[in-house]
Amino acid sequence: MDNLSHSIIGAAVGAVVQRSLPAEADSGAQRLRQRLLILACVLASNFPDLDLLLSPLLQQPLGYLLHHRGFTHTALLAIPQGLLLAALLWLGWPAARTLLSNSRTARRGLGLAIGMGLALHLAMDYTNSYGLHPWYPFNARWFYGDMVFIVEPLFWVVLGVPLAMLVQRPGLRYGCLLALAGVVLACAAKAYLLWPAVLVLVVLGASVALAQRRAGAQGRAGLLLGLALGGAFLALQAGTSMLARQAVTAALQQHDPKAQVLDVAMTAFPSMPLCWSYASVESNPQHGYYRLRRGVLSLTPALACPAALVGEEASQALSPQVGEFAHVLAPLAALQQLQQRNCVVDAWLRFARLPVLLLSTGTLSDYRFAATPKGNFTTLTTAGQPTAGCPAGVPQWDYPRQDLLTQPANGIL
């Protein structure tokens, strides 16, 4: 999830925590507590992404791939992160330190704000197709939600609008609302959002604005409605993601009945539950190759998906709903041999959900990111043995494609 969405969600939850607690003894302490709890929840909602500082510990792209959404994105290490953030606020904000020393309610609110912010970061990162492993070291498996695009305007609207309504100065309040509206309209104008989705966002934004206005200066109705709408959207996305995956799997199996579909990674389009892009991996124990595909589907075939995100024409239709952009055949035995003899490749395979080995270029990449505008950031050159020895300190995440790496590879395609 992008950090703007993390911040907006954190600010909304922090504001709800503030409004759910008994008021402080005087208005000055109450205002200070509001600033403290909202800031604490925003910081906690972004804090796990400090793992980017660990990227230099390994050569690229391993450093980013294995450390981002790594140790700091685990439930166990959320505890020391929360204590560290609380200590930083205590040491760096004298007024807040005084408030916390004198108010048990403020201390309880700070604990809630930080705890909920950290939990929400992990939960929201789970929702997309990149994945994380929240139960490490008890379970080193990657978990993928495959339900929400990494940048989702719906959260900006249903939570950003009631937050803007809390701003006391009218000029600043309406400036925030206009800026938010401008961003949404710009996304639609550039074909990143469909206009029907914009209409839905306008209705939802007006609803949460009205609810927050009726709740009054210290109310929370608009914020709670926004959080409920966000939760309902996640539930809708989870359901349509399952239907979309089933449609892709059925189309792949119909196109090649002898192949086994190992995985289908789903990526949502912003604010459009009916449109999905996919990347898949298939294998056949009798073949010496495995196949990867990527494409797009619409659960309502008459509906065109956002043109700027689709970006290309389907090369073939696998079904009325499912179109394929491209596919790749990769040698299974060569991939398995590389893992066994090249420790850098072995480390890289602890990240790759859809590994593509191209012998013509001597590179490995994850097919999920084959259409990334700035190029595939996962690409690894496989030529030769590591000259500097094997990388030290490689996180022991499970191999996402263990099923592929242990499959017999004696056949010929």
mmCIF file with all atom_site columns, N, CA and C in Angstrom, residues 13 44 79 152 193 290 305 341-342 371 380 396 412:
data_model
loop_
_atom_site.group_PDB
_atom_site.id
_atom_site.type_symbol
_atom_site.label_atom_id
_atom_site.label_alt_id
_atom_site.label_comp_id
_atom_site.label_asym_id
_atom_site.label_entity_id
_atom_site.label_seq_id
_atom_site.pdbx_PDB_ins_code
_atom_site.Cartn_x
_atom_site.Cartn_y
_atom_site.Cartn_z
_atom_site.occupancy
_atom_site.B_iso_or_equiv
_atom_site.pdbx_formal_charge
_atom_site.auth_seq_id
_atom_site.auth_comp_id
_atom_site.auth_asym_id
_atom_site.auth_atom_id
_atom_site.pdbx_PDB_model_num
ATOM 1  N N  . VAL A 1 13  ? -7.901  6.657   11.935  1.00 0.00 ? 13  VAL A N  1
ATOM 2  C CA . VAL A 1 13  ? -8.003  5.795   13.116  1.00 0.00 ? 13  VAL A CA 1
ATOM 3  C C  . VAL A 1 13  ? -7.558  6.549   14.364  1.00 0.00 ? 13  VAL A C  1
ATOM 4  N N  . ALA A 1 44  ? 2.951   5.317   13.155  1.00 0.00 ? 44  ALA A N  1
ATOM 5  C CA . ALA A 1 44  ? 2.910   3.860   13.292  1.00 0.00 ? 44  ALA A CA 1
ATOM 6  C C  . ALA A 1 44  ? 2.441   3.201   12.005  1.00 0.00 ? 44  ALA A C  1
ATOM 7  N N  . ILE A 1 79  ? 5.969   -5.347  18.219  1.00 0.00 ? 79  ILE A N  1
ATOM 8  C CA . ILE A 1 79  ? 6.036   -4.946  19.630  1.00 0.00 ? 79  ILE A CA 1
ATOM 9  C C  . ILE A 1 79  ? 7.220   -4.018  19.895  1.00 0.00 ? 79  ILE A C  1
ATOM 10 N N  . GLU A 1 152 ? -5.013  3.163   -3.933  1.00 0.00 ? 152 GLU A N  1
ATOM 11 C CA . GLU A 1 152 ? -6.466  3.015   -3.998  1.00 0.00 ? 152 GLU A CA 1
ATOM 12 C C  . GLU A 1 152 ? -7.172  4.311   -3.589  1.00 0.00 ? 152 GLU A C  1
ATOM 13 N N  . LEU A 1 193 ? -8.722  5.923   -13.809 1.00 0.00 ? 193 LEU A N  1
ATOM 14 C CA . LEU A 1 193 ? -10.001 5.623   -13.170 1.00 0.00 ? 193 LEU A CA 1
ATOM 15 C C  . LEU A 1 193 ? -11.099 5.703   -14.215 1.00 0.00 ? 193 LEU A C  1
ATOM 16 N N  . TYR A 1 290 ? 7.997   -24.694 -18.024 1.00 0.00 ? 290 TYR A N  1
ATOM 17 C CA . TYR A 1 290 ? 6.782   -24.221 -17.382 1.00 0.00 ? 290 TYR A CA 1
ATOM 18 C C  . TYR A 1 290 ? 6.370   -22.941 -18.091 1.00 0.00 ? 290 TYR A C  1
ATOM 19 N N  . CYS A 1 305 ? -11.809 -1.903  -19.163 1.00 0.00 ? 305 CYS A N  1
ATOM 20 C CA . CYS A 1 305 ? -11.016 -1.550  -17.986 1.00 0.00 ? 305 CYS A CA 1
ATOM 21 C C  . CYS A 1 305 ? -10.201 -0.291  -18.266 1.00 0.00 ? 305 CYS A C  1
ATOM 22 N N  . ARG A 1 341 ? 23.207  -24.505 -7.694  1.00 0.00 ? 341 ARG A N  1
ATOM 23 C CA . ARG A 1 341 ? 24.625  -24.159 -7.824  1.00 0.00 ? 341 ARG A CA 1
ATOM 24 C C  . ARG A 1 341 ? 24.935  -22.675 -7.611  1.00 0.00 ? 341 ARG A C  1
ATOM 25 N N  . ASN A 1 342 ? 23.897  -21.830 -7.569  1.00 0.00 ? 342 ASN A N  1
ATOM 26 C CA . ASN A 1 342 ? 24.121  -20.388 -7.466  1.00 0.00 ? 342 ASN A CA 1
ATOM 27 C C  . ASN A 1 342 ? 23.365  -19.870 -6.239  1.00 0.00 ? 342 ASN A C  1
ATOM 28 N N  . ALA A 1 371 ? 5.253   -5.760  -16.553 1.00 0.00 ? 371 ALA A N  1
ATOM 29 C CA . ALA A 1 371 ? 4.746   -4.568  -17.238 1.00 0.00 ? 371 ALA A CA 1
ATOM 30 C C  . ALA A 1 371 ? 4.930   -3.291  -16.424 1.00 0.00 ? 371 ALA A C  1
ATOM 31 N N  . LEU A 1 380 ? 17.386  -10.119 -12.103 1.00 0.00 ? 380 LEU A N  1
ATOM 32 C CA . LEU A 1 380 ? 18.679  -10.569 -11.583 1.00 0.00 ? 380 LEU A CA 1
ATOM 33 C C  . LEU A 1 380 ? 19.458  -11.239 -12.699 1.00 0.00 ? 380 LEU A C  1
ATOM 34 N N  . GLN A 1 396 ? 15.406  -16.109 5.820   1.00 0.00 ? 396 GLN A N  1
ATOM 35 C CA . GLN A 1 396 ? 15.015  -17.470 5.470   1.00 0.00 ? 396 GLN A CA 1
ATOM 36 C C  . GLN A 1 396 ? 13.511  -17.578 5.215   1.00 0.00 ? 396 GLN A C  1
ATOM 37 N N  . ILE A 1 412 ? 10.185  -33.305 -22.148 1.00 0.00 ? 412 ILE A N  1
ATOM 38 C CA . ILE A 1 412 ? 10.500  -32.372 -23.234 1.00 0.00 ? 412 ILE A CA 1
ATOM 39 C C  . ILE A 1 412 ? 9.186   -31.791 -23.716 1.00 0.00 ? 412 ILE A C  1
#
